[in-house]
GROMACS .gro file of C-alpha atoms in nm:
model
  418
    1MET     CA    1  -1.959  -2.422  -1.602
    2ALA     CA    2  -1.660  -2.270  -1.790
    3VAL     CA    3  -1.546  -1.920  -1.632
    4ASP     CA    4  -1.309  -1.700  -1.810
    5VAL     CA    5  -1.101  -1.609  -1.485
    6VAL     CA    6  -1.071  -1.692  -1.130
    7ILE     CA    7  -0.914  -1.460  -0.900
    8LEU     CA    8  -0.700  -1.595  -0.595
    9GLY     CA    9  -0.709  -1.356  -0.340
   10LEU     CA   10  -0.982  -1.133  -0.277
   11GLY     CA   11  -0.792  -0.829  -0.099
   12TYR     CA   12  -0.738  -0.475  -0.191
   13VAL     CA   13  -0.586  -0.593  -0.487
   14GLY     CA   14  -0.808  -0.924  -0.602
   15LEU     CA   15  -1.153  -0.752  -0.549
   16PRO     CA   16  -1.100  -0.469  -0.771
   17LEU     CA   17  -0.924  -0.674  -1.034
   18ALA     CA   18  -1.229  -0.896  -0.999
   19ARG     CA   19  -1.517  -0.650  -1.048
   20GLU     CA   20  -1.345  -0.449  -1.339
   21ALA     CA   21  -1.349  -0.776  -1.551
   22THR     CA   22  -1.710  -0.857  -1.440
   23LEU     CA   23  -1.811  -0.498  -1.542
   24ALA     CA   24  -1.599  -0.597  -1.883
   25GLY     CA   25  -1.889  -0.896  -1.917
   26MET     CA   26  -1.642  -1.141  -1.824
   27SER     CA   27  -1.750  -1.427  -1.591
   28VAL     CA   28  -1.571  -1.440  -1.256
   29ILE     CA   29  -1.503  -1.656  -0.974
   30GLY     CA   30  -1.311  -1.487  -0.672
   31PHE     CA   31  -1.108  -1.781  -0.449
   32ASP     CA   32  -0.963  -1.749  -0.144
   33VAL     CA   33  -0.922  -1.960   0.197
   34ASN     CA   34  -1.098  -1.674   0.459
   35GLU     CA   35  -1.414  -1.859   0.514
   36ALA     CA   36  -1.562  -1.555   0.668
   37LEU     CA   37  -1.454  -1.342   0.396
   38VAL     CA   38  -1.616  -1.548   0.140
   39GLU     CA   39  -1.937  -1.549   0.307
   40ALA     CA   40  -1.948  -1.178   0.325
   41LEU     CA   41  -1.895  -1.118  -0.020
   42ASN     CA   42  -2.127  -1.371  -0.134
   43ALA     CA   43  -2.340  -1.194   0.105
   44GLY     CA   44  -2.295  -0.850  -0.083
   45ARG     CA   45  -2.060  -0.716   0.182
   46SER     CA   46  -1.742  -0.522   0.092
   47HIS     CA   47  -1.426  -0.538   0.293
   48VAL     CA   48  -1.194  -0.250   0.071
   49ASP     CA   49  -1.233   0.114   0.071
   50ASP     CA   50  -1.266   0.160  -0.267
   51LEU     CA   51  -1.567  -0.121  -0.352
   52SER     CA   52  -1.868  -0.017  -0.145
   53ASP     CA   53  -2.138  -0.292  -0.061
   54ASP     CA   54  -2.403  -0.241  -0.347
   55ASP     CA   55  -2.057  -0.290  -0.632
   56ILE     CA   56  -2.081  -0.639  -0.464
   57VAL     CA   57  -2.385  -0.643  -0.505
   58ALA     CA   58  -2.413  -0.561  -0.899
   59MET     CA   59  -2.110  -0.793  -0.915
   60LYS     CA   60  -2.278  -1.099  -0.791
   61GLU     CA   61  -2.593  -0.970  -1.038
   62SER     CA   62  -2.322  -0.992  -1.295
   63GLY     CA   63  -2.295  -1.377  -1.252
   64PHE     CA   64  -1.943  -1.295  -0.960
   65ARG     CA   65  -1.971  -1.536  -0.654
   66ALA     CA   66  -1.688  -1.615  -0.411
   67THR     CA   67  -1.565  -1.982  -0.291
   68THR     CA   68  -1.300  -2.156  -0.101
   69ASP     CA   69  -1.350  -2.469  -0.283
   70GLU     CA   70  -1.024  -2.515  -0.525
   71ARG     CA   71  -1.134  -2.725  -0.709
   72GLU     CA   72  -1.381  -2.474  -0.928
   73ILE     CA   73  -1.017  -2.355  -1.072
   74ALA     CA   74  -0.988  -2.608  -1.263
   75ALA     CA   75  -1.319  -2.431  -1.487
   76ALA     CA   76  -1.127  -2.154  -1.565
   77ALA     CA   77  -0.977  -2.053  -1.845
   78ALA     CA   78  -0.698  -1.842  -1.656
   79ALA     CA   79  -0.598  -1.800  -1.311
   80VAL     CA   80  -0.438  -1.493  -1.175
   81ILE     CA   81  -0.285  -1.457  -0.815
   82CYS     CA   82  -0.362  -1.182  -0.595
   83VAL     CA   83  -0.268  -1.311  -0.265
   84PRO     CA   84  -0.005  -1.069  -0.037
   85THR     CA   85   0.283  -1.090   0.023
   86PRO     CA   86   0.396  -0.939   0.356
   87LEU     CA   87   0.803  -0.862   0.456
   88ALA     CA   88   0.967  -1.195   0.618
   89GLU     CA   89   1.206  -1.193   0.940
   90GLU     CA   90   1.513  -1.209   0.683
   91GLY     CA   91   1.382  -0.879   0.474
   92GLY     CA   92   1.225  -1.065   0.155
   93PRO     CA   93   0.913  -1.147   0.090
   94ASP     CA   94   0.714  -1.395   0.254
   95LEU     CA   95   0.590  -1.630  -0.021
   96GLY     CA   96   0.380  -1.846   0.195
   97ALA     CA   97   0.067  -1.779   0.037
   98VAL     CA   98   0.153  -1.720  -0.290
   99GLN     CA   99   0.286  -2.120  -0.275
  100SER     CA  100  -0.029  -2.217  -0.194
  101ALA     CA  101  -0.206  -2.050  -0.432
  102THR     CA  102   0.012  -2.122  -0.660
  103GLU     CA  103   0.010  -2.562  -0.522
  104ALA     CA  104  -0.376  -2.474  -0.553
  105VAL     CA  105  -0.375  -2.418  -0.923
  106ALA     CA  106  -0.145  -2.657  -1.021
  107ARG     CA  107  -0.366  -2.936  -0.835
  108ASN     CA  108  -0.616  -2.790  -1.112
  109LEU     CA  109  -0.410  -2.703  -1.431
  110ARG     CA  110  -0.568  -2.760  -1.736
  111PRO     CA  111  -0.374  -2.806  -2.067
  112GLY     CA  112  -0.386  -2.439  -2.270
  113MET     CA  113  -0.529  -2.195  -1.885
  114LEU     CA  114  -0.332  -1.949  -1.816
  115VAL     CA  115  -0.145  -1.843  -1.498
  116VAL     CA  116  -0.057  -1.487  -1.387
  117LEU     CA  117   0.122  -1.364  -1.089
  118GLU     CA  118   0.027  -1.033  -0.958
  119SER     CA  119   0.193  -1.007  -0.603
  120THR     CA  120   0.464  -0.852  -0.556
  121THR     CA  121   0.809  -1.014  -0.510
  122TYR     CA  122   1.180  -1.025  -0.581
  123PRO     CA  123   1.269  -1.074  -0.928
  124GLY     CA  124   1.258  -1.459  -1.056
  125THR     CA  125   0.968  -1.525  -0.820
  126THR     CA  126   0.749  -1.669  -1.111
  127ASP     CA  127   1.027  -1.833  -1.268
  128GLU     CA  128   1.219  -1.989  -1.013
  129LEU     CA  129   0.879  -2.080  -0.753
  130VAL     CA  130   0.545  -2.055  -0.971
  131ARG     CA  131   0.664  -2.244  -1.196
  132PRO     CA  132   0.834  -2.557  -1.114
  133ILE     CA  133   0.506  -2.616  -0.894
  134LEU     CA  134   0.294  -2.540  -1.169
  135GLU     CA  135   0.539  -2.809  -1.397
  136THR     CA  136   0.492  -3.104  -1.113
  137GLY     CA  137   0.220  -3.223  -1.293
  138GLY     CA  138   0.402  -3.273  -1.610
  139LEU     CA  139   0.235  -3.008  -1.795
  140LEU     CA  140   0.486  -2.758  -1.920
  141ALA     CA  141   0.496  -2.378  -1.883
  142GLY     CA  142   0.493  -2.203  -2.270
  143LYS     CA  143   0.441  -2.540  -2.421
  144ASP     CA  144   0.106  -2.691  -2.224
  145PHE     CA  145  -0.018  -2.390  -2.036
  146HIS     CA  146   0.084  -1.950  -2.042
  147LEU     CA  147   0.258  -1.770  -1.740
  148ALA     CA  148   0.298  -1.454  -1.719
  149PHE     CA  149   0.364  -1.230  -1.448
  150SER     CA  150   0.140  -0.889  -1.403
  151PRO     CA  151   0.262  -0.613  -1.107
  152GLU     CA  152  -0.029  -0.492  -0.917
  153ARG     CA  153  -0.094  -0.099  -0.936
  154ILE     CA  154  -0.358  -0.069  -0.729
  155ASP     CA  155  -0.376   0.255  -0.578
  156PRO     CA  156  -0.649   0.328  -0.274
  157GLY     CA  157  -0.857   0.568  -0.227
  158ASN     CA  158  -0.747   0.720  -0.565
  159LYS     CA  159  -1.086   0.855  -0.771
  160GLU     CA  160  -0.859   0.900  -1.077
  161PHE     CA  161  -0.691   0.615  -1.179
  162GLY     CA  162  -0.832   0.211  -1.103
  163PRO     CA  163  -0.770  -0.075  -1.268
  164ARG     CA  164  -0.923   0.011  -1.612
  165ASN     CA  165  -0.722   0.326  -1.680
  166THR     CA  166  -0.405   0.264  -1.522
  167PRO     CA  167  -0.158   0.091  -1.763
  168LYS     CA  168  -0.137  -0.289  -1.670
  169VAL     CA  169   0.262  -0.430  -1.711
  170VAL     CA  170   0.286  -0.774  -1.860
  171GLY     CA  171   0.540  -1.012  -1.901
  172GLY     CA  172   0.523  -1.392  -2.027
  173HIS     CA  173   0.761  -1.720  -1.990
  174THR     CA  174   0.762  -1.686  -2.373
  175PRO     CA  175   0.622  -1.415  -2.627
  176ALA     CA  176   0.327  -1.658  -2.665
  177CYS     CA  177   0.283  -1.647  -2.253
  178THR     CA  178   0.317  -1.253  -2.295
  179GLU     CA  179   0.018  -1.238  -2.568
  180ALA     CA  180  -0.231  -1.429  -2.387
  181ALA     CA  181  -0.196  -1.203  -2.079
  182ALA     CA  182  -0.236  -0.920  -2.270
  183ALA     CA  183  -0.523  -1.087  -2.446
  184LEU     CA  184  -0.660  -1.121  -2.113
  185TYR     CA  185  -0.612  -0.763  -1.941
  186GLY     CA  186  -0.683  -0.617  -2.283
  187ARG     CA  187  -1.058  -0.717  -2.214
  188PHE     CA  188  -1.096  -0.523  -1.907
  189VAL     CA  189  -0.814  -0.288  -1.921
  190ASP     CA  190  -0.738   0.036  -2.155
  191THR     CA  191  -0.426   0.008  -2.203
  192VAL     CA  192  -0.138  -0.316  -2.173
  193VAL     CA  193   0.244  -0.257  -2.132
  194ARG     CA  194   0.423  -0.589  -2.272
  195THR     CA  195   0.803  -0.649  -2.138
  196LYS     CA  196   1.059  -0.903  -2.256
  197GLY     CA  197   0.979  -1.157  -1.985
  198THR     CA  198   0.842  -1.193  -1.597
  199ARG     CA  199   1.187  -1.065  -1.447
  200GLU     CA  200   1.144  -0.712  -1.639
  201ALA     CA  201   0.797  -0.708  -1.512
  202GLU     CA  202   0.857  -0.830  -1.144
  203THR     CA  203   1.146  -0.558  -1.159
  204ALA     CA  204   0.920  -0.273  -1.301
  205LYS     CA  205   0.697  -0.336  -0.987
  206LEU     CA  206   0.997  -0.264  -0.741
  207LEU     CA  207   1.160   0.019  -0.942
  208GLU     CA  208   0.828   0.231  -0.914
  209ASN     CA  209   0.774   0.185  -0.526
  210THR     CA  210   1.162   0.239  -0.491
  211TYR     CA  211   1.150   0.559  -0.685
  212ARG     CA  212   0.909   0.655  -0.424
  213HIS     CA  213   1.009   0.529  -0.125
  214VAL     CA  214   1.413   0.718  -0.189
  215ASN     CA  215   1.245   1.098  -0.322
  216ILE     CA  216   1.050   0.992   0.065
  217ALA     CA  217   1.344   0.964   0.185
  218LEU     CA  218   1.506   1.268   0.053
  219VAL     CA  219   1.258   1.494   0.162
  220ASN     CA  220   1.184   1.386   0.509
  221GLU     CA  221   1.601   1.423   0.533
  222MET     CA  222   1.505   1.787   0.386
  223ALA     CA  223   1.270   1.825   0.641
  224LYS     CA  224   1.479   1.782   0.982
  225PHE     CA  225   1.747   2.003   0.854
  226CYS     CA  226   1.536   2.286   0.712
  227HIS     CA  227   1.370   2.292   1.055
  228ARG     CA  228   1.716   2.351   1.265
  229LEU     CA  229   1.784   2.626   0.980
  230GLY     CA  230   1.474   2.792   0.998
  231ILE     CA  231   1.322   2.658   0.618
  232ASP     CA  232   0.985   2.621   0.508
  233LEU     CA  233   1.041   2.337   0.277
  234TRP     CA  234   0.661   2.341   0.201
  235ASP     CA  235   0.730   2.647   0.093
  236VAL     CA  236   1.086   2.546  -0.099
  237ILE     CA  237   0.867   2.242  -0.235
  238GLN     CA  238   0.631   2.437  -0.377
  239ALA     CA  239   0.881   2.668  -0.537
  240ALA     CA  240   1.102   2.383  -0.696
  241SER     CA  241   0.735   2.259  -0.842
  242SER     CA  242   0.710   2.567  -1.065
  243LYS     CA  243   0.976   2.417  -1.230
  244PRO     CA  244   0.748   2.249  -1.596
  245PHE     CA  245   1.068   2.010  -1.639
  246GLY     CA  246   1.339   1.771  -1.414
  247PHE     CA  247   1.143   1.791  -1.093
  248GLN     CA  248   0.834   1.611  -0.923
  249PRO     CA  249   0.741   1.716  -0.570
  250PHE     CA  250   0.783   1.484  -0.285
  251TYR     CA  251   0.631   1.557   0.059
  252PRO     CA  252   0.766   1.466   0.415
  253GLY     CA  253   0.592   1.336   0.652
  254PRO     CA  254   0.560   1.103   0.981
  255GLY     CA  255   0.676   0.776   0.815
  256VAL     CA  256   0.576   0.560   0.512
  257GLY     CA  257   0.306   0.323   0.543
  258GLY     CA  258   0.076   0.073   0.348
  259HIS     CA  259   0.197  -0.248   0.198
  260CYS     CA  260   0.409  -0.105  -0.104
  261ILE     CA  261   0.638   0.192  -0.025
  262PRO     CA  262   0.757   0.103   0.346
  263ILE     CA  263   0.813  -0.278   0.220
  264ASP     CA  264   0.842  -0.374  -0.195
  265PRO     CA  265   1.158  -0.160  -0.166
  266ASN     CA  266   1.282  -0.433   0.016
  267TYR     CA  267   1.245  -0.728  -0.157
  268LEU     CA  268   1.496  -0.555  -0.419
  269SER     CA  269   1.773  -0.451  -0.153
  270HIS     CA  270   1.710  -0.827   0.003
  271ASN     CA  271   1.733  -0.980  -0.342
  272VAL     CA  272   2.027  -0.781  -0.445
  273ARG     CA  273   2.231  -0.890  -0.129
  274VAL     CA  274   2.176  -1.271  -0.120
  275LYS     CA  275   2.211  -1.284  -0.510
  276LEU     CA  276   2.486  -1.051  -0.574
  277GLY     CA  277   2.661  -1.016  -0.223
  278TYR     CA  278   2.674  -0.651  -0.181
  279PRO     CA  279   2.441  -0.391  -0.027
  280PHE     CA  280   2.167  -0.178  -0.229
  281ARG     CA  281   2.299   0.112  -0.072
  282PHE     CA  282   2.014   0.407  -0.210
  283VAL     CA  283   1.737   0.169  -0.052
  284GLU     CA  284   1.870   0.060   0.246
  285LEU     CA  285   1.950   0.449   0.327
  286ALA     CA  286   1.565   0.536   0.238
  287GLU     CA  287   1.486   0.228   0.446
  288GLU     CA  288   1.666   0.372   0.762
  289ILE     CA  289   1.574   0.746   0.677
  290ASN     CA  290   1.199   0.657   0.649
  291ALA     CA  291   1.171   0.437   0.922
  292THR     CA  292   1.306   0.682   1.200
  293MET     CA  293   1.069   0.990   1.067
  294PRO     CA  294   0.756   0.832   1.348
  295ALA     CA  295   1.079   0.887   1.614
  296TYR     CA  296   1.150   1.227   1.501
  297VAL     CA  297   0.782   1.333   1.520
  298ALA     CA  298   0.790   1.203   1.889
  299ARG     CA  299   1.078   1.414   1.966
  300ARG     CA  300   0.969   1.721   1.767
  301ALA     CA  301   0.673   1.701   1.972
  302GLN     CA  302   0.828   1.668   2.292
  303ASN     CA  303   0.985   1.952   2.261
  304ILE     CA  304   0.732   2.139   2.139
  305LEU     CA  305   0.561   2.060   2.479
  306ASN     CA  306   0.912   2.144   2.647
  307ASP     CA  307   0.912   2.509   2.513
  308ALA     CA  308   0.558   2.530   2.635
  309GLY     CA  309   0.699   2.460   3.029
  310LEU     CA  310   0.534   2.148   2.993
  311ALA     CA  311   0.672   1.755   3.017
  312VAL     CA  312   0.555   1.500   2.737
  313ASN     CA  313   0.519   1.280   3.047
  314GLY     CA  314   0.161   1.293   3.162
  315ALA     CA  315   0.104   1.577   2.913
  316THR     CA  316  -0.241   1.451   2.672
  317VAL     CA  317  -0.177   1.387   2.325
  318LEU     CA  318  -0.457   1.396   2.021
  319LEU     CA  319  -0.333   1.203   1.715
  320LEU     CA  320  -0.565   1.298   1.415
  321GLY     CA  321  -0.585   1.035   1.149
  322VAL     CA  322  -0.427   0.724   1.201
  323THR     CA  323  -0.436   0.554   0.855
  324TYR     CA  324  -0.152   0.519   0.595
  325LYS     CA  325  -0.342   0.710   0.312
  326PRO     CA  326  -0.609   1.013   0.357
  327ASN     CA  327  -1.011   0.946   0.302
  328ILE     CA  328  -0.957   0.571   0.358
  329ALA     CA  329  -0.955   0.311   0.622
  330ASP     CA  330  -0.695   0.134   0.567
  331GLU     CA  331  -0.461   0.114   0.811
  332ARG     CA  332  -0.203  -0.121   0.715
  333GLU     CA  333   0.186  -0.053   0.808
  334SER     CA  334   0.076   0.283   0.920
  335PRO     CA  335   0.333   0.543   1.065
  336ALA     CA  336   0.086   0.628   1.388
  337VAL     CA  337   0.150   0.323   1.529
  338PRO     CA  338   0.524   0.366   1.562
  339LEU     CA  339   0.441   0.688   1.691
  340ALA     CA  340   0.190   0.608   1.926
  341ARG     CA  341   0.454   0.384   2.029
  342ASP     CA  342   0.724   0.601   2.071
  343LEU     CA  343   0.526   0.893   2.288
  344THR     CA  344   0.402   0.659   2.510
  345ALA     CA  345   0.781   0.535   2.585
  346LEU     CA  346   0.835   0.915   2.655
  347GLY     CA  347   0.501   0.891   2.920
  348ALA     CA  348   0.191   1.091   2.697
  349LYS     CA  349  -0.145   1.014   2.778
  350LEU     CA  350  -0.272   0.936   2.404
  351ALA     CA  351  -0.631   0.998   2.276
  352TYR     CA  352  -0.694   0.888   1.882
  353HIS     CA  353  -0.943   1.033   1.601
  354ASP     CA  354  -1.004   0.919   1.273
  355PRO     CA  355  -1.359   0.938   1.092
  356HIS     CA  356  -1.271   0.614   0.892
  357VAL     CA  357  -1.130   0.432   1.245
  358ARG     CA  358  -1.357   0.348   1.507
  359ASP     CA  359  -1.134   0.091   1.696
  360TRP     CA  360  -0.762   0.152   1.682
  361ARG     CA  361  -0.530  -0.090   1.825
  362PRO     CA  362  -0.150   0.039   1.858
  363GLY     CA  363  -0.027  -0.184   2.092
  364VAL     CA  364  -0.068   0.107   2.358
  365GLU     CA  365  -0.322   0.261   2.506
  366ALA     CA  366  -0.505   0.572   2.325
  367LEU     CA  367  -0.869   0.664   2.396
  368PRO     CA  368  -1.081   0.732   2.084
  369VAL     CA  369  -1.264   1.054   2.065
  370ASP     CA  370  -1.604   1.131   1.999
  371ASP     CA  371  -1.630   1.520   2.005
  372LEU     CA  372  -1.325   1.623   1.791
  373GLU     CA  373  -1.347   2.014   1.893
  374SER     CA  374  -1.431   1.928   2.231
  375ALA     CA  375  -1.096   1.708   2.231
  376VAL     CA  376  -0.856   1.908   2.010
  377ALA     CA  377  -0.935   2.248   2.287
  378SER     CA  378  -0.859   2.017   2.582
  379ALA     CA  379  -0.541   1.826   2.443
  380ASP     CA  380  -0.180   1.960   2.558
  381LEU     CA  381  -0.065   1.870   2.202
  382VAL     CA  382  -0.269   1.803   1.896
  383ILE     CA  383  -0.071   1.617   1.611
  384LEU     CA  384  -0.249   1.600   1.239
  385VAL     CA  385  -0.093   1.221   1.102
  386GLN     CA  386  -0.304   1.187   0.832
  387ASN     CA  387  -0.512   1.500   0.663
  388HIS     CA  388  -0.860   1.325   0.613
  389ARG     CA  389  -1.093   1.528   0.378
  390ALA     CA  390  -1.327   1.549   0.705
  391TYR     CA  391  -1.060   1.785   0.880
  392ASP     CA  392  -1.060   2.179   0.889
  393ALA     CA  393  -0.684   2.158   0.974
  394ASP     CA  394  -0.672   2.537   1.056
  395GLN     CA  395  -0.993   2.590   1.198
  396LEU     CA  396  -0.870   2.311   1.413
  397ALA     CA  397  -0.532   2.452   1.499
  398ALA     CA  398  -0.723   2.808   1.598
  399LYS     CA  399  -0.862   2.586   1.856
  400ALA     CA  400  -0.624   2.389   1.983
  401LYS     CA  401  -0.348   2.484   2.232
  402ARG     CA  402  -0.057   2.387   2.036
  403PHE     CA  403  -0.125   2.195   1.706
  404PHE     CA  404   0.110   2.001   1.501
  405ASP     CA  405   0.104   1.967   1.114
  406THR     CA  406   0.277   1.696   1.004
  407ARG     CA  407   0.102   1.691   0.637
  408GLY     CA  408   0.220   2.060   0.589
  409VAL     CA  409  -0.155   2.176   0.531
  410THR     CA  410  -0.194   2.441   0.779
  411ARG     CA  411  -0.179   2.806   0.631
  412THR     CA  412  -0.154   2.966   0.984
  413ASP     CA  413   0.116   3.105   1.146
  414GLU     CA  414  -0.049   2.927   1.472
  415ALA     CA  415   0.092   2.582   1.410
  416PHE     CA  416   0.389   2.394   1.374
  417ARG     CA  417   0.502   2.228   1.088
  418LEU     CA  418   0.704   1.926   1.037
   0.00000   0.00000   0.00000
């Protein structure tokens, strides 16, 4: 039986996309090489924060199903590739999953099919890697099948903007390819934005995240010297935000996390170095600054304890919130991990609490606590790493011997702030 779309990769990007298409009345198949994941989805169990088990059950009732059988790709009018692109050792994206998924599509490619890459990567990937693989069987992109790139814009935990009301950027190998991709997404996304081609669409995604990366680095650098000068940066940002034009607030923190901000800009800087032979200095400097923040927080923690006449060696330090974003369970690239390792290297005894994470493994010993208030009261130092909704920071700061707020949410003078 023919289906409207098969989505390859059923993680934080592919699964919400599949749900939105299903809600629009489209017939959708999800493909993934992870057998356990496929079995869980077909049993009605979700593994991503933004979708509940009930959401998966509703998708199934509307005809969605997951499979590990790549032959089912051949029944789809469109194939959308949403597989991960982790950072490779040399600094660019690891395109192994993209290549494998593209090869699976190529083995099942039919005339007239639309193939869209959503995985974040460097400019030129769609044309230089994906297209040649798809054309190995003799069909030509832009002539026998449509090919496009559409960057994912999923923001886990965002209750205001989801797949439907976040504008969808599409860029095709040819203008006709662009229109084919726009027609697909137009069935379940409110706004479609067309670019001149695949490279422009690929670069748009990198620009979005590089913009955030650089501006976060700016305020992180300011946090360091504002602390030494006795300036409250959080108050500064609030004041600057009163300007109705020309300013957008960004906030410092213990480091950047998730798949996008700490990783995607590296794809761009790596691509510039490889293809043009010179560094993208803004991006590389931003990466250097943001990567040092966990170590900076650890040093601040050490100084807070020193000022109280305590050595960090042997002190009990409680970390609150170990995910990369508030109110979700996603731990990808969380700055809590390098912070835990830096504190352990200084001799601290670590404990942690997170209402969304029961089993955290940062690579060093960190004991979970169940009784939050008791743990806060007994720790030598409490560090608010992630401000989950479940935390009342001011109340916790009042109970703690020492409270280090890395998110600028406390209003009490009793707390130390980044």
